[in-house]
Amino acid sequence: MSFIGRYSPPGDKSITHRILILSAISKGSCKIEYALKADDTMATLNALKAMGVEFDVEENIIVKGVGLKGLKRPKSEIDCKNSATSMRLLAGILVGQDFDSILIGDKSLSKRPMKRIIEPLTLMGANIKSDDNEHPPLFINPSEGLHPIEYELTVPSAQVKSAIMLASLYTGEVSTIFESKESRNHTEMMLDYFYSNDFKVDEYTVPGDFSSAAFFIAGALLSKGSELLVENVGLNPTRIGLLEVLQRMNANIDVQDIKLKNNELVGNLLIKHSSLDGTEVYSEEIPTMIDEIPMLAILAAFANGETIIRDLGELRAKETDRLQAIFSALDALGVDVRIEEDDLYIKGGKIKPAILNAEGDHRLEMAFEILKAVSKVDIEIRGGNVSSVSYPDFYKDFNKIWRTK
Ligand code: S3P
């Protein structure tokens, strides 16, 4: 079996969160086409709804913006479920409101680091706390006024950068953020687009999600006879580090029809089965492919020679400790794999039957499903059934393009 045909990935998760938030606090109404309707993005939508924003959710989503200061106090705690993007970005706008709010999350989100946003937002004058200054719930109270900051990010995180940018909308002045490694810049691109349209955008089309497409891109590269056309996928340079790494690994990928739409690059990718070579992935590349590392590690297990992926410390702060989970999975499959400090070393070779634990992490589940499909050994996946967090139609799309020639 091979991955064959044309495939359009679902709407980009990061961009959907941002357009929901920015259109909610903008003036006028915005029709969003191709928004991702998954658990994570619906957590953001429901949070905004609880603060009085009206949404009409059909094939498209229509948002009636209430303006920067038009949100209303939510009647209860805001549940961000599994979504750190919802919690960190919403915190950025909530610190600018005249009402108090509490942000909570599920078991996984309740273990994720929040000091990274509490610190810069507090420096801006925000009133945001958590019991241990690190983990959710986050308690936000009105402040005496926010002021701009100059801030150097301590972690390469687009979520932190975005929280500061959204809070800075409430200062009316210019904040400056320095990042030593460039993380995804969708908030910058979207703010620029809103400002050039008088902060009122009538229509916005969300590009396809490169991170979701990455599973089938990998599947097509690994299975003989595959030829997959990935259509309408976001190609923002701060998101497609994996593409560059794969091209270095000798992958047969043709980039076609690049266009600029709503300030974001989109295009098509033609993927053909390839024999991959190992490579070294450098620290500064990691933020541009942070969510694709589980899939890349599996690709590396099938490549000729060794792949070294540097500086993966941030993977420990994801939905699970993804660095440890990747190591455990590859080790169970009999792959020659080791972690030294935060660097991951993988030697390509034969794999053996194994039981893999996705630990309730959507990206691990989907990466393991691709591995299971393309390998010839028995693989059992436990701890899955969570792809709806970012990709509700994953199995439906899979069945459409995974077929005999
Ligand atoms: C995201 C940024 C990344 C990524 C997450 C979505 C975003 O997190 O892992 O899935 O939408 O800004 P960090 O910026 O915290 O690395």
Coordinates of C-alpha atoms and ligand atoms in Angstrom, one line a residue:
M1 CA 0.0 0.0 0.0
S2 CA 1.1 3.6 -0.6
F3 CA 0.0 7.2 0.0
I4 CA -1.5 8.2 -3.3
G5 CA -3.6 11.1 -4.7
R6 CA -4.5 14.6 -3.7
Y7 CA -4.8 15.6 -0.1
S8 CA -5.8 18.9 1.6
P9 CA -4.7 19.2 5.3
P10 CA -7.1 20.7 7.8
G11 CA -6.8 24.4 8.7
D12 CA -3.8 25.5 10.6
K13 CA -4.2 25.2 14.4
S14 CA -2.0 28.1 15.4
I15 CA -3.5 30.5 12.9
T16 CA -7.1 29.4 13.8
H17 CA -6.5 30.3 17.5
R18 CA -5.1 33.7 16.5
I19 CA -7.8 34.6 14.0
L20 CA -10.5 33.7 16.5
I21 CA -8.9 35.9 19.2
L22 CA -8.0 38.8 17.0
S23 CA -11.4 38.9 15.2
A24 CA -13.2 38.7 18.5
I25 CA -11.4 41.8 19.8
S26 CA -11.6 43.7 16.5
K27 CA -14.3 45.9 15.2
G28 CA -17.0 44.4 12.9
S29 CA -17.6 40.9 11.8
C30 CA -15.2 38.5 10.2
K31 CA -15.9 35.4 8.1
I32 CA -13.2 32.8 8.7
E33 CA -12.9 30.1 6.0
Y34 CA -11.2 26.8 6.5
A35 CA -10.8 27.3 10.3
L36 CA -9.7 24.2 12.2
K37 CA -12.6 22.8 14.2
A38 CA -10.7 20.6 16.7
D39 CA -10.8 20.3 20.5
D40 CA -7.9 22.8 21.0
T41 CA -9.3 25.6 18.8
M42 CA -12.9 25.0 20.1
A43 CA -11.5 25.6 23.6
T44 CA -10.5 29.1 22.4
L45 CA -13.8 29.7 20.7
N46 CA -15.8 28.6 23.7
A47 CA -13.7 30.8 26.0
L48 CA -14.5 33.8 23.8
K49 CA -18.1 32.8 23.7
A50 CA -18.2 32.7 27.5
M51 CA -17.0 36.3 27.4
G52 CA -19.9 37.4 25.2
V53 CA -18.5 37.1 21.7
E54 CA -21.0 35.8 19.2
F55 CA -20.0 33.0 16.7
D56 CA -21.9 31.4 13.9
V57 CA -20.2 28.1 13.4
E58 CA -21.2 26.3 10.2
E59 CA -18.8 25.4 7.3
N60 CA -17.3 28.8 7.8
I61 CA -17.1 30.6 11.2
I62 CA -18.5 34.1 11.5
V63 CA -17.2 36.1 14.4
K64 CA -18.9 39.3 15.6
G65 CA -16.0 41.4 17.0
V66 CA -16.7 43.3 20.3
G67 CA -13.6 45.6 20.2
L68 CA -10.5 45.6 22.4
K69 CA -12.5 46.4 25.6
G70 CA -15.8 44.7 24.7
L71 CA -15.4 41.3 26.4
K72 CA -17.6 40.5 29.4
R73 CA -16.7 38.8 32.6
P74 CA -17.1 35.0 32.2
K75 CA -19.7 33.4 34.6
S76 CA -17.3 30.6 35.5
E77 CA -13.7 29.4 35.1
I78 CA -12.4 29.3 31.5
D79 CA -11.5 25.7 30.6
C80 CA -8.7 25.6 28.1
K81 CA -8.8 21.7 28.1
N82 CA -5.6 20.3 26.6
S83 CA -4.6 23.6 24.9
A84 CA -1.6 25.6 26.1
T85 CA -2.0 27.9 23.1
S86 CA -5.5 28.8 24.3
M87 CA -4.3 29.4 27.9
R88 CA -1.2 31.4 27.0
L89 CA -2.8 33.6 24.3
L90 CA -6.0 34.2 26.1
A91 CA -4.0 35.2 29.2
G92 CA -2.4 37.9 27.0
I93 CA -5.8 39.6 26.4
L94 CA -7.3 38.8 29.8
V95 CA -4.7 40.8 31.6
G96 CA -6.0 43.9 29.8
Q97 CA -9.6 43.5 30.9
D98 CA -11.5 45.2 33.7
F99 CA -12.8 41.9 35.1
D100 CA -11.3 39.0 36.9
S101 CA -10.9 35.5 35.3
I102 CA -9.6 32.1 36.1
L103 CA -8.0 29.8 33.4
I104 CA -8.0 26.1 34.0
G105 CA -7.0 23.0 32.0
D106 CA -7.0 19.2 31.9
K107 CA -4.5 17.0 33.7
S108 CA -1.8 17.5 31.0
L109 CA -2.2 21.2 30.7
S110 CA -2.2 21.6 34.5
K111 CA 1.4 20.3 34.5
R112 CA 2.7 22.7 31.8
P113 CA 4.9 25.7 32.6
M114 CA 3.3 29.1 32.9
K115 CA 6.0 31.1 34.6
R116 CA 7.2 31.9 31.1
I117 CA 4.1 34.1 30.6
I118 CA 3.5 35.1 34.2
E119 CA 6.9 36.8 34.3
P120 CA 6.8 39.0 31.3
L121 CA 3.1 39.9 31.8
T122 CA 3.8 40.8 35.4
L123 CA 6.6 43.1 34.2
M124 CA 4.0 44.8 32.0
G125 CA 2.0 45.5 35.2
A126 CA -0.4 42.6 34.8
N127 CA -2.1 41.0 37.8
I128 CA -1.6 37.3 37.0
K129 CA -0.8 34.6 39.5
S130 CA -0.8 30.9 40.0
D131 CA -0.5 29.0 43.3
D132 CA 3.1 27.9 42.7
N133 CA 4.0 30.6 40.2
E134 CA 4.3 27.9 37.5
H135 CA 1.3 25.7 36.9
P136 CA -2.4 26.4 36.1
P137 CA -4.9 27.5 37.2
L138 CA -4.1 31.1 36.4
F139 CA -5.8 33.8 38.4
I140 CA -6.1 37.1 36.5
N141 CA -7.4 40.3 38.1
P142 CA -7.7 43.8 36.7
S143 CA -4.5 45.8 36.9
E144 CA -3.8 49.5 37.4
G145 CA -2.8 49.7 33.8
L146 CA -0.4 47.9 31.5
H147 CA 2.8 49.4 30.2
P148 CA 5.1 48.4 27.3
I149 CA 8.3 46.4 27.9
E150 CA 11.5 45.4 26.3
Y151 CA 11.8 41.7 26.8
E152 CA 14.2 39.0 25.8
L153 CA 12.5 35.6 25.6
T154 CA 14.0 33.0 28.0
V155 CA 12.5 30.1 25.9
P156 CA 12.0 30.1 22.1
S157 CA 8.2 30.1 22.3
A158 CA 5.7 31.6 19.9
Q159 CA 3.1 31.2 22.6
V160 CA 5.0 33.4 25.1
K161 CA 5.8 35.9 22.3
S162 CA 2.2 36.1 21.3
A163 CA 0.9 36.5 24.9
I164 CA 3.2 39.6 25.3
M165 CA 2.1 40.9 21.9
L166 CA -1.6 40.6 22.7
A167 CA -1.1 42.2 26.1
S168 CA 0.7 45.0 24.4
L169 CA -2.4 45.9 22.4
Y170 CA -3.8 47.1 25.8
T171 CA -0.8 49.4 26.4
G172 CA -1.3 51.6 23.3
E173 CA 2.5 51.8 23.0
V174 CA 5.3 49.8 21.5
S175 CA 6.8 46.8 23.2
T176 CA 10.0 45.2 22.0
I177 CA 10.5 41.5 22.1
F178 CA 13.9 39.8 21.4
E179 CA 14.2 36.2 20.4
S180 CA 17.5 34.5 19.9
K181 CA 15.9 31.7 17.8
E182 CA 13.0 32.6 15.5
S183 CA 9.7 30.9 16.5
R184 CA 6.5 30.9 14.4
N185 CA 5.5 34.5 13.5
H186 CA 1.8 34.1 12.8
T187 CA 0.8 36.6 15.4
E188 CA 3.1 39.2 13.8
M189 CA 1.8 38.4 10.3
M190 CA -1.8 38.6 11.4
L191 CA -1.4 41.8 13.5
D192 CA 0.3 43.4 10.5
Y193 CA -2.7 42.4 8.3
F194 CA -5.2 43.7 10.8
Y195 CA -3.4 47.0 11.2
S196 CA -3.1 47.5 7.5
N197 CA -7.0 47.0 7.4
D198 CA -7.8 49.5 10.2
F199 CA -8.2 46.5 12.6
K200 CA -11.2 45.3 10.8
V201 CA -10.9 42.2 8.6
D202 CA -14.1 41.0 6.8
E203 CA -12.8 37.7 5.5
Y204 CA -9.9 35.5 6.4
T205 CA -8.8 32.1 4.9
V206 CA -6.8 29.8 7.1
P207 CA -4.0 27.9 5.3
G208 CA -3.7 24.1 5.6
D209 CA -1.7 23.0 8.7
F210 CA 1.8 21.9 7.8
S211 CA 2.2 20.2 11.1
S212 CA -0.9 18.0 10.3
A213 CA 0.3 17.4 6.8
A214 CA 3.7 16.3 8.1
F215 CA 2.3 12.9 9.1
F216 CA 1.2 12.0 5.5
I217 CA 4.3 13.7 4.0
A218 CA 6.4 11.3 6.2
G219 CA 4.1 8.3 5.3
A220 CA 4.5 9.1 1.5
L221 CA 8.3 9.3 1.8
L222 CA 8.5 6.0 3.7
S223 CA 6.2 3.8 1.6
K224 CA 7.2 2.5 -1.8
G225 CA 5.1 3.7 -4.8
S226 CA 3.7 6.7 -3.0
E227 CA 3.0 9.9 -4.8
L228 CA 1.0 12.5 -2.8
L229 CA 0.0 16.0 -3.8
V230 CA -0.5 18.0 -0.6
E231 CA -2.7 21.0 -1.5
N232 CA -3.1 24.4 0.0
V233 CA -0.7 23.9 2.8
G234 CA 0.8 26.8 4.9
L235 CA 4.4 27.4 3.9
N236 CA 5.4 30.2 6.4
P237 CA 9.2 29.9 6.6
T238 CA 9.0 29.9 10.4
R239 CA 6.9 26.7 10.2
I240 CA 8.6 24.5 7.6
G241 CA 11.9 23.6 9.1
L242 CA 11.0 20.0 8.6
L243 CA 10.8 20.5 4.8
E244 CA 14.3 21.9 4.7
V245 CA 15.6 19.0 6.9
L246 CA 13.9 16.5 4.7
Q247 CA 15.3 18.0 1.5
R248 CA 18.8 17.7 3.2
M249 CA 17.9 14.0 3.8
N250 CA 17.4 13.5 0.1
A251 CA 13.6 13.6 0.1
N252 CA 11.9 14.0 -3.2
I253 CA 9.6 17.0 -2.5
D254 CA 8.6 19.5 -5.1
V255 CA 7.2 22.8 -3.9
Q256 CA 4.6 24.3 -6.3
D257 CA 2.3 27.2 -6.7
I258 CA 3.3 29.4 -3.8
K259 CA 1.0 32.3 -3.1
L260 CA 0.5 35.0 -0.4
K261 CA -2.9 34.9 1.1
N262 CA -3.9 37.1 4.1
N263 CA -0.1 37.7 4.7
E264 CA 0.7 33.9 4.9
L265 CA 2.4 31.8 2.3
V266 CA 0.5 28.8 1.0
G267 CA 1.3 26.3 -1.8
N268 CA 1.3 22.7 -2.8
L269 CA 3.9 19.9 -2.2
L270 CA 4.4 16.9 -4.4
I271 CA 5.9 14.1 -2.3
K272 CA 7.4 10.9 -3.8
H273 CA 8.7 7.8 -2.0
S274 CA 12.4 8.4 -1.2
S275 CA 15.4 6.7 0.3
L276 CA 16.4 9.0 3.1
D277 CA 19.9 9.8 4.5
G278 CA 20.7 10.7 8.1
T279 CA 21.4 14.4 8.9
E280 CA 22.2 16.7 11.7
V281 CA 19.4 19.1 12.9
Y282 CA 20.7 22.2 14.6
S283 CA 19.4 24.0 17.7
E284 CA 18.2 27.1 15.8
E285 CA 16.1 25.0 13.5
I286 CA 14.1 23.3 16.3
P287 CA 11.5 26.1 16.9
T288 CA 10.6 25.9 13.1
M289 CA 9.7 22.2 13.5
I290 CA 8.9 21.8 17.1
D291 CA 5.7 19.8 16.7
E292 CA 7.1 17.6 13.9
I293 CA 10.0 16.1 16.0
P294 CA 8.1 12.9 16.8
M295 CA 7.5 12.2 13.1
L296 CA 11.1 13.2 12.2
A297 CA 12.5 10.8 14.8
I298 CA 10.5 8.0 13.1
L299 CA 11.7 9.1 9.7
A300 CA 15.3 9.0 11.0
A301 CA 14.8 5.4 12.2
F302 CA 14.3 4.4 8.5
A303 CA 17.1 6.6 7.1
N304 CA 20.6 5.4 6.1
G305 CA 23.1 6.3 8.8
E306 CA 22.8 8.4 11.9
T307 CA 20.6 11.5 12.5
I308 CA 21.3 13.8 15.4
I309 CA 18.6 16.2 16.5
R310 CA 20.0 18.9 18.8
D311 CA 18.6 20.8 21.7
L312 CA 15.2 19.2 22.3
G313 CA 14.7 20.4 25.9
E314 CA 11.5 22.2 25.0
L315 CA 9.9 18.8 24.0
R316 CA 9.8 17.9 27.7
A317 CA 7.4 20.8 28.2
K318 CA 4.8 19.6 25.6
E319 CA 1.5 17.7 26.1
T320 CA 3.8 14.9 27.5
D321 CA 7.5 14.6 27.9
R322 CA 7.9 14.0 24.2
L323 CA 11.6 13.5 24.3
Q324 CA 11.3 10.6 26.7
A325 CA 8.3 9.2 24.9
I326 CA 10.1 9.2 21.5
F327 CA 13.1 7.5 23.1
S328 CA 10.9 4.9 24.8
A329 CA 9.1 4.1 21.5
L330 CA 12.2 3.9 19.4
D331 CA 14.0 1.8 22.0
A332 CA 11.0 -0.6 22.2
L333 CA 11.2 -0.9 18.4
G334 CA 14.9 -2.0 18.7
V335 CA 16.3 1.2 17.1
D336 CA 19.8 2.3 18.1
V337 CA 18.7 5.5 19.9
R338 CA 20.2 7.6 22.8
I339 CA 19.7 10.9 24.5
E340 CA 22.8 12.9 25.5
E341 CA 21.8 16.0 27.4
D342 CA 19.0 17.3 25.2
D343 CA 20.4 15.9 21.9
L344 CA 18.7 12.8 20.3
Y345 CA 20.9 10.3 18.3
I346 CA 19.1 7.9 16.1
K347 CA 20.7 5.2 13.8
G348 CA 18.5 4.0 11.0
G349 CA 18.0 0.2 10.7
K350 CA 15.5 -2.7 11.1
I351 CA 12.7 -2.4 13.6
K352 CA 11.1 -5.2 15.6
P353 CA 7.5 -5.6 16.8
A354 CA 6.5 -3.5 19.8
I355 CA 3.8 -2.0 21.9
L356 CA 4.0 1.8 21.8
N357 CA 2.4 4.2 24.3
A358 CA 1.1 7.5 22.9
E359 CA 0.5 8.7 26.5
G360 CA -2.7 10.6 25.5
D361 CA -0.6 12.8 23.2
H362 CA -2.2 13.5 19.8
R363 CA 1.0 14.1 17.9
L364 CA 2.6 10.8 19.3
E365 CA -0.6 8.9 18.3
M366 CA -0.6 10.1 14.7
A367 CA 3.2 9.6 14.3
F368 CA 2.9 6.1 15.6
E369 CA -0.1 5.3 13.3
I370 CA 2.1 6.3 10.2
L371 CA 4.9 4.1 11.5
K372 CA 2.5 1.2 12.0
A373 CA 1.1 1.6 8.4
V374 CA 4.5 1.8 6.7
S375 CA 6.4 -0.9 8.7
K376 CA 6.1 -4.6 8.1
V377 CA 6.2 -5.6 11.7
D378 CA 3.4 -5.9 14.3
I379 CA 2.9 -2.6 16.2
E380 CA 0.2 -2.0 18.8
I381 CA -0.6 1.5 19.9
R382 CA -1.9 2.3 23.3
G383 CA -2.9 5.6 25.0
G384 CA -4.3 7.0 21.7
N385 CA -7.8 8.0 20.6
V386 CA -6.9 11.7 21.0
S387 CA -6.3 12.9 17.4
S388 CA -9.4 15.2 17.8
V389 CA -7.2 17.6 19.8
S390 CA -5.6 18.9 16.6
Y391 CA -6.9 16.7 13.7
P392 CA -10.4 15.3 14.0
D393 CA -10.4 13.9 10.5
F394 CA -7.0 12.2 10.7
Y395 CA -8.3 8.7 10.2
K396 CA -10.8 9.7 7.5
D397 CA -8.1 11.4 5.5
F398 CA -5.7 8.5 6.1
N399 CA -8.3 6.0 4.7
K400 CA -8.7 8.2 1.6
I401 CA -5.1 8.3 0.6
W402 CA -3.6 5.0 1.9
R403 CA -4.4 2.6 -0.9
T404 CA -3.1 0.2 -3.5
K405 CA -2.0 1.8 -6.7
Ligands
S3P1 C1 2.2 27.1 19.1 C2 3.5 27.2 19.4 C3 4.3 26.0 19.8 C4 3.7 24.7 19.4 C5 2.2 24.7 19.7 C6 1.5 25.8 19.0 C7 1.5 28.3 18.8 O1 4.5 26.0 21.2 O2 4.3 23.6 20.0 O3 1.7 23.4 19.2 O4 0.3 28.3 18.2 O5 2.0 29.4 19.1 P1 5.7 27.0 21.8 O6 5.6 28.3 21.2 O7 5.4 27.1 23.3 O8 6.9 26.2 21.6

